[in-house]
Coordinates of C-alpha atoms in Angstrom, one line a residue:
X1 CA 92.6 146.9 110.3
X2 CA 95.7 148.3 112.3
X3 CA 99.0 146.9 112.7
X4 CA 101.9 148.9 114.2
X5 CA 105.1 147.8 115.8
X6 CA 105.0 148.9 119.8
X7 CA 107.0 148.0 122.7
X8 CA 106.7 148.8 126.5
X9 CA 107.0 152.6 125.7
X10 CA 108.4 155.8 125.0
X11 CA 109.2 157.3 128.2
X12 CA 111.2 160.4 129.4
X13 CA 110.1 162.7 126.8
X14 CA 106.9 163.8 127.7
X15 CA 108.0 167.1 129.3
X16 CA 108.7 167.9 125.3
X17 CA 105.4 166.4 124.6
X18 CA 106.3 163.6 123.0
X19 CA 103.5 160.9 124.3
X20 CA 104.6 157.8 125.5
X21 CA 103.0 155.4 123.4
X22 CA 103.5 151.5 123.2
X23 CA 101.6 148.5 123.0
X24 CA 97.8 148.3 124.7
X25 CA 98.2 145.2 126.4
X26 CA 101.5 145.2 127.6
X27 CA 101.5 142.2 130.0
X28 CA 100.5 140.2 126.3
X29 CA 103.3 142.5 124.8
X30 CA 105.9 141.2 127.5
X31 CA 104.8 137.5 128.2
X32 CA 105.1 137.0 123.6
X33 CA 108.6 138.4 124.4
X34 CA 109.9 136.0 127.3
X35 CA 108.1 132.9 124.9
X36 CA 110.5 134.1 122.1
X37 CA 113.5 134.8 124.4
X38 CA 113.4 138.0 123.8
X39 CA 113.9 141.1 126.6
X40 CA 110.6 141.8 127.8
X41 CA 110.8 145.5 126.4
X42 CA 111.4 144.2 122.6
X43 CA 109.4 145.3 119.9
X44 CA 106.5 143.2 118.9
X45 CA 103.3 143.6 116.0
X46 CA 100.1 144.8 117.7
X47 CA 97.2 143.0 115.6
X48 CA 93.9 144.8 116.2
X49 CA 90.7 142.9 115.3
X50 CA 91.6 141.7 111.5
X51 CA 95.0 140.9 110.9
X52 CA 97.3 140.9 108.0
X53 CA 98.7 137.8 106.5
X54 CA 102.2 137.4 106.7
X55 CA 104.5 135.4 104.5
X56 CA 108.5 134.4 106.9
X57 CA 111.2 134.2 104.3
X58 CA 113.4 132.0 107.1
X59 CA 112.8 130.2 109.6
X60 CA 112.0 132.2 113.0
X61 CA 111.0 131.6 116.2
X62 CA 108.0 133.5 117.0
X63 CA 105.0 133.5 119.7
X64 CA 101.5 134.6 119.6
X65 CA 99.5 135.8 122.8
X66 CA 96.8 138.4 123.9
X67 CA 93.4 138.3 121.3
X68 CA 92.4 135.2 120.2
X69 CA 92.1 136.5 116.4
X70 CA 91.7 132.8 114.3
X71 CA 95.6 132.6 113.6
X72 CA 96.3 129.8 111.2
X73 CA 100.2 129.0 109.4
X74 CA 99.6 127.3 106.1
X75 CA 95.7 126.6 107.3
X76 CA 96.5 124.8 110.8
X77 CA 95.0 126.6 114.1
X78 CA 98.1 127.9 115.5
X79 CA 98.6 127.9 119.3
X80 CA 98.7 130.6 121.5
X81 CA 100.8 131.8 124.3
X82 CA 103.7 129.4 123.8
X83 CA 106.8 129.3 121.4
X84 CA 106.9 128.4 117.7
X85 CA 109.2 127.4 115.2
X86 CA 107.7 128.5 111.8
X87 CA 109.7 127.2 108.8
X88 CA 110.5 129.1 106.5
X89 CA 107.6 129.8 103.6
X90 CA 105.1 129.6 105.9
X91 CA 101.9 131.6 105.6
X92 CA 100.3 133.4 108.9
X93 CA 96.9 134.5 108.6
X94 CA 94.0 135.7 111.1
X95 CA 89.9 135.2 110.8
X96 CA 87.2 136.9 112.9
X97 CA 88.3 137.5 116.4
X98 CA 87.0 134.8 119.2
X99 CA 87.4 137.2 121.9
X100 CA 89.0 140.4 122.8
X101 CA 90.6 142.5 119.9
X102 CA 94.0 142.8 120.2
X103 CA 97.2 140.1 119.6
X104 CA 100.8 140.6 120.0
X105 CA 103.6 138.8 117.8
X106 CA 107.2 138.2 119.1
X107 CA 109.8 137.3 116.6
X108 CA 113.4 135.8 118.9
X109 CA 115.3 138.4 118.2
X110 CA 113.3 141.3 117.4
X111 CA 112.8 143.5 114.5
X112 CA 115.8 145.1 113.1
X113 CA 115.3 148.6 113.4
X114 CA 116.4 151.5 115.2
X115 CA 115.4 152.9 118.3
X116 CA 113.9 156.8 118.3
X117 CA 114.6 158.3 121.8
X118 CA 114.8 154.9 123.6
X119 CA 111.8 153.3 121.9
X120 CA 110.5 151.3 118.6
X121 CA 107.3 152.1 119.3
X122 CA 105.1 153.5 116.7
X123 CA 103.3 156.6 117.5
X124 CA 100.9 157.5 114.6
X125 CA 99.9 161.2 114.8
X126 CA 102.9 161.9 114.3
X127 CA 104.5 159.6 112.3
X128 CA 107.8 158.3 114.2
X129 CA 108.8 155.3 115.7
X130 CA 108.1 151.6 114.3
X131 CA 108.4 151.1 110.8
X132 CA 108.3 154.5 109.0
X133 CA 106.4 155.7 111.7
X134 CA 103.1 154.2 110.4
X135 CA 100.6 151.2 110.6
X136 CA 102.1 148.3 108.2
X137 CA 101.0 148.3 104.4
X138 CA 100.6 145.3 102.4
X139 CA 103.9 144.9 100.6
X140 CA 105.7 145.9 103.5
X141 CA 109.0 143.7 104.4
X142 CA 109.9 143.6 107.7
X143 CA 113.6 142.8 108.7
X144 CA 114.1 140.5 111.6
X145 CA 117.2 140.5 114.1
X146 CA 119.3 136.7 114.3
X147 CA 117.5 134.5 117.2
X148 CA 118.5 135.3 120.8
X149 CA 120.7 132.2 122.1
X150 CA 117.4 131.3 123.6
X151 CA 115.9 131.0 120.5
X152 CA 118.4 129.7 118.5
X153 CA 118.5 126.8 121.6
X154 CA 114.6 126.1 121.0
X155 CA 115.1 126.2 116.7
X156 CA 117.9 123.2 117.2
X157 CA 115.3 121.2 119.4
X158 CA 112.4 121.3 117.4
X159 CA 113.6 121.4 113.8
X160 CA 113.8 117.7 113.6
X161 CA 109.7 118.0 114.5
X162 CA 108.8 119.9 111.2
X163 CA 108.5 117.1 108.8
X164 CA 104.8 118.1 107.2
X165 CA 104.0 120.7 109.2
X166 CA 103.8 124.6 109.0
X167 CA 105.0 125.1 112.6
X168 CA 105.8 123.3 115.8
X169 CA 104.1 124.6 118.8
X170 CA 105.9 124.0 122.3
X171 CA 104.5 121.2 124.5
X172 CA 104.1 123.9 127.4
X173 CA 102.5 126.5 128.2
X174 CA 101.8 129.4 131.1
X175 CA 98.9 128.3 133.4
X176 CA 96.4 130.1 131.9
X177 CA 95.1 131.0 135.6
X178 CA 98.4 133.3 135.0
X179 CA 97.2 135.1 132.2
X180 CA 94.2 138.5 132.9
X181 CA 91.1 138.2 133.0
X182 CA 90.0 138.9 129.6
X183 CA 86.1 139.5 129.7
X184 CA 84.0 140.7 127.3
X185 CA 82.2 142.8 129.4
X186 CA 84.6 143.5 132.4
X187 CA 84.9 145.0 135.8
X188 CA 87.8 147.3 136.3
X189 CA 89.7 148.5 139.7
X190 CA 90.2 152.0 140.0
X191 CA 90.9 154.5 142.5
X192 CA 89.9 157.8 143.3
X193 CA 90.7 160.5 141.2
X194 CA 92.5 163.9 142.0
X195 CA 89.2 165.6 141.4
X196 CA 86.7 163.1 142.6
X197 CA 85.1 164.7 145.6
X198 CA 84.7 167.7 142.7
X199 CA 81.7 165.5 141.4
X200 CA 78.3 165.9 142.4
X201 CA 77.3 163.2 145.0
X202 CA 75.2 161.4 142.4
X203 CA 78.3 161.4 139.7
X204 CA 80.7 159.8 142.9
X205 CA 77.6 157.3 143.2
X206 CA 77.2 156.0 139.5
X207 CA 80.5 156.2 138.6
X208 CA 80.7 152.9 140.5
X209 CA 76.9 151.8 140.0
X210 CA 76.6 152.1 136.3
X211 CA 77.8 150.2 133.3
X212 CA 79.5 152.1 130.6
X213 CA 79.6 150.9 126.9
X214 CA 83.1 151.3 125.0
X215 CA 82.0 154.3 121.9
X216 CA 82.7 153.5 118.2
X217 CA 85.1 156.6 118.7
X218 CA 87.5 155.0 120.8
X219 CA 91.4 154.9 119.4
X220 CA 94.7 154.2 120.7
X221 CA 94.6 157.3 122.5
X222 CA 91.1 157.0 124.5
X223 CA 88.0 155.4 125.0
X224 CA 84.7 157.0 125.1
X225 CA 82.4 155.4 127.4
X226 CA 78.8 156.0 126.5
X227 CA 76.0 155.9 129.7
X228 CA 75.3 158.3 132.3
X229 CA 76.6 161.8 132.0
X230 CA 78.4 162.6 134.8
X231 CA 79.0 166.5 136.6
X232 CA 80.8 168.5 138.7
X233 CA 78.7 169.9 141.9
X234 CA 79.6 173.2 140.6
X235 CA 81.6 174.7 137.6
X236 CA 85.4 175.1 138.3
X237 CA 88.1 176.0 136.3
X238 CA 91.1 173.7 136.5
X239 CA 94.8 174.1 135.2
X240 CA 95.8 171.5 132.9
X241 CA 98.2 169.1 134.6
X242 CA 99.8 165.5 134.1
X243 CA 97.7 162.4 132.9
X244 CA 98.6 158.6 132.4
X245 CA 97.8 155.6 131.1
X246 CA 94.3 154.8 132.5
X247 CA 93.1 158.3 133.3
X248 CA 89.4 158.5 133.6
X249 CA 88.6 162.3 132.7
X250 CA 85.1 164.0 132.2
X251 CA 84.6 167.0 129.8
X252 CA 81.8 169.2 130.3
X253 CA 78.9 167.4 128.5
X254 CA 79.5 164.4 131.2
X255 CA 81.0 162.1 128.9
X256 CA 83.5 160.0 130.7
X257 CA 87.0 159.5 128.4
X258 CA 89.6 156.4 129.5
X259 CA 93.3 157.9 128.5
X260 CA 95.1 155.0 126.6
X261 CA 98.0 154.0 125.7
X262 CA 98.5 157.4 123.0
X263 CA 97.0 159.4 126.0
X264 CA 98.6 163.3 125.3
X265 CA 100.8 164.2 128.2
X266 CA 98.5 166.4 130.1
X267 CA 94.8 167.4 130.5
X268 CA 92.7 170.0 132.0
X269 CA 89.3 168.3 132.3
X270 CA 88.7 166.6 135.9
X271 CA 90.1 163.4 136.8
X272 CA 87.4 161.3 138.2
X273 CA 89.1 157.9 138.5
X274 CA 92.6 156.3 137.8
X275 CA 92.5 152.6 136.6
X276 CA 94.9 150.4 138.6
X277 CA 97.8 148.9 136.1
X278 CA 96.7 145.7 136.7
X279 CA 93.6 145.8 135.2
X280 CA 95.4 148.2 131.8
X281 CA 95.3 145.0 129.9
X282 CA 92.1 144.2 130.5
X283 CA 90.6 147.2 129.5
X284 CA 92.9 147.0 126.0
X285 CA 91.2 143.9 125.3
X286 CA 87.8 145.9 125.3
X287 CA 86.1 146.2 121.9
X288 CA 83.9 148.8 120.7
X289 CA 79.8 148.4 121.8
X290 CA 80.9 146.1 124.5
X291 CA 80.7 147.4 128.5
X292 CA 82.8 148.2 131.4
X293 CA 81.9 149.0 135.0
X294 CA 84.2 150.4 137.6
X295 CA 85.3 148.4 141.4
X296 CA 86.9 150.9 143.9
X297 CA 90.1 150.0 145.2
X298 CA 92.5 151.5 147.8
X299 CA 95.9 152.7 146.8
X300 CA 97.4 150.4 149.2
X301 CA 95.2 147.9 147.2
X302 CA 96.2 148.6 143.7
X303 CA 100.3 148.6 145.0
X304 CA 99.9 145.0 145.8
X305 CA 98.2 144.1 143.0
X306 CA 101.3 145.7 141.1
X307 CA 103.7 144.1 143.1
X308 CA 101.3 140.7 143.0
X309 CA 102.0 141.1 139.6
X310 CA 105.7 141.6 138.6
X311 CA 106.7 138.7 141.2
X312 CA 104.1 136.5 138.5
X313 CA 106.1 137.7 135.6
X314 CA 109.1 137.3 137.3
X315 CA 108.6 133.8 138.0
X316 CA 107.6 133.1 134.6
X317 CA 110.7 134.7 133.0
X318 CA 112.8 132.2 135.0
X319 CA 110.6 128.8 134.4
X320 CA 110.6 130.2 130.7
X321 CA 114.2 130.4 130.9
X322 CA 115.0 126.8 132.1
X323 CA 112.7 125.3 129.3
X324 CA 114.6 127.4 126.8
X325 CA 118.2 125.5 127.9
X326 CA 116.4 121.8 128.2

C-alpha cells in the first residue's frame, strides 16, 4: 500500500517550510535500528498495512519491529523485534496485518543514499528525500550500505546456523513490557492546548469524555477523528503560528484533526490538546475506523514520561551492544 524510506526526521528547515517528516512510529523506527547496529537515526522502510515482497541479493543483517504485518522469508513466520541474518536469495513477504498498521525494516548498515538537508526521509508532497523522493515501486532496487562492525560481528556468529533455513532469528529479544502499548483502540496522554480554555465548557468536557474514531481520510500528515463536534465559546480570529507532531487542532465545523508526522509547519485553527511524545507511537499504530480517547496529563507529567523513556532506550542500546560483541 505505502512504503517510503523515513528516519528520525528532517529538522531545522521548517522556518523555509520544509516539514519535518520521518517515520510514524519512531521508537519502532529506532529500536529496528539498534537490533541491526545501526545509529538510531538511520534510514529504515516504513511498511503500512500491505507490504511489498522483497527479494536480498546478499546476505544482510536486517530487523523487523513495530506492526505485526504476517512477515514470512521463503514462507517461515519471521520473528519480530530482534536481529536477523537473511541469506542471500531470500524472499520477504507480508499477509494481513495482526495488529496495528505500520512496520519498520532496518538493514546493518543502512541504505546507500544520500542525505537531503540532514535527512533520508521521504517527504511525498513534494517529492524529495528517500528514494527518488517517492513511495517504492515494484522493480525498484534498493542499494544497501556494508554491515556496521556490529553487524558484520552478528553475520560471523550465525552463518554457520543457516543450513536449510531462510533466516536465523536471534535467541534474544527486548522484554516486550519494554515495547508501547500498542492497542487497537487506545487511550492517549495529552495536555492542554494553547487555546484550550478558548473552547466552550462542554468542548473542554468531551474532549476527555468521548471516544473519537480514526477517519478513512487520515494520511501521513493528519488524522481525522470522527465523534463529537467540538466549538469555541465564541468566534475568534487567530494568527497562524507553530504546530508539531501531535497537535490536536479544530477547524470551524468541530472536527478535531491530530497533526502527524507530515504535519505543515504552522496552523491557524485552535489548538485544543498536544499529545505527549510518549504516547506518538501509539497513536501511529492507529488504523482507520478504529478509536482513540484522550487522558490529561500535566506537563511536568508528560517530561517524565520523556525522560522515563530515553533512559529505556538508553539502556537497551547498551545491553544491545554487549550481545552484538558476544
Amino acid at each position: 500500500m505505502l512504503t517510503t524510506l523515513q528516519d528520525s526526521g528532517r529538522y531545522g528547515h521548517q522556518k523555509e517550510g520544509i516539514i519535518t517528516s520521518g517515520a510514524m512510529d519512531r521508537f519502532a523506527c529506532r529500536v529496528a535500528n539498534m537490533l541491526a547496529g545501526n545509529a538510531d537515526d538511520e534510514a529504515v522502510l516504513e511498511i503500512t498495512l500491505t507490504g511489498p515482497t522483497i527479494r536480498f541479493t546478499e546476505d544482510h543483517l536486517i530487523a523487523l519491529t513495530g506492526a505485526d504485518l504476517t512477515a514470512e522469508l521463503n514462507g517461515e513466520q519471521v520473528a519480530m523485534w530482534r536481529p536477523l541474518l537473511v541469506k542471500k536469495g531470500s524472499i520477504l513477504s507480508f499477509g494481513a496485518p495482526v495488529a496495528c498498521c505500520r512496520a519498520y525494516l532496518a538493514v546493518s548498515g543502512g541504505f546507500a543514499m544520500p542525505k537531503l538537508m540532514g535527512s533520508y526521509a521521504t517527504y511525498l508532497q513534494a517529492g524529495i528525500g528517500g528514494w527518488q523522493g517517492r513511495a517504492l515501486q515494484v522493480g525498484d532496487v534498493i542499494p544497501c550500505n556494508s554491515p556496521t562492525p556490529a553487524g558484520i560481528a552478528l553475520l560471523s556468529q550465525s552463518m554457520s546456523a543457516t543450513s536449510g533455513h531462510a533466516y536465523v532469528a536471534a535467541s534474544w529479544t527486548p522484554d516486550p513490557q519494554f515495547y508501547p502499548a500498542y492497542d487497537p483502540n487506545p487511550t492517549i496522554r495529552a495536555i492542554k492546548g494553547p487555546e484550550f480554555e478558548l473552547f466552550s465548557e462542554t468542548s473542554q468536557e468531551q474532549i476527555w469524555s468521548e471516544r473519537f474514531q480514526v477517519s478513512a481520510q487520515s494520511d501521513r500528515m493528519g488524522y481525522r477523528l470522527q465523534g463529537v463536534s467540538l466549538h469555541l465559546s465564541e468566534e475568534a480570529e487567530l494568527i497562524s503560528t507553530a504546530v508539531t507532531f501531535g497537535t490536536v487542532q479544530v477547524p470551524p465545523e468541530g472536527t478535531p484533526i491530530v497533526l502527524m508526522a507530515d504535519h505543515q509547519t504552522t496552523g491557524g485553527y485552535p489548538r485544543i490538546l498536544q499529545v505527549v511524545s510518549v504516547d506518538l507511537p501509539i497513536l501511529a499504530q492507529v488504523v482507520p475506523g478504529q478509536t482513540i480517547s484522550f487522558e490529561e496529563v500535566s506537563l511536568e507529567e508528560a517530561q517524565q514520561l520523556y525522560i522515563r523513556r530515553e533512559q529505556n532506550l538508553m539502556q537497551l542500546a547498551r545491553a544491545i551492544q554487549l550481545k552484538h560483541n558476544t
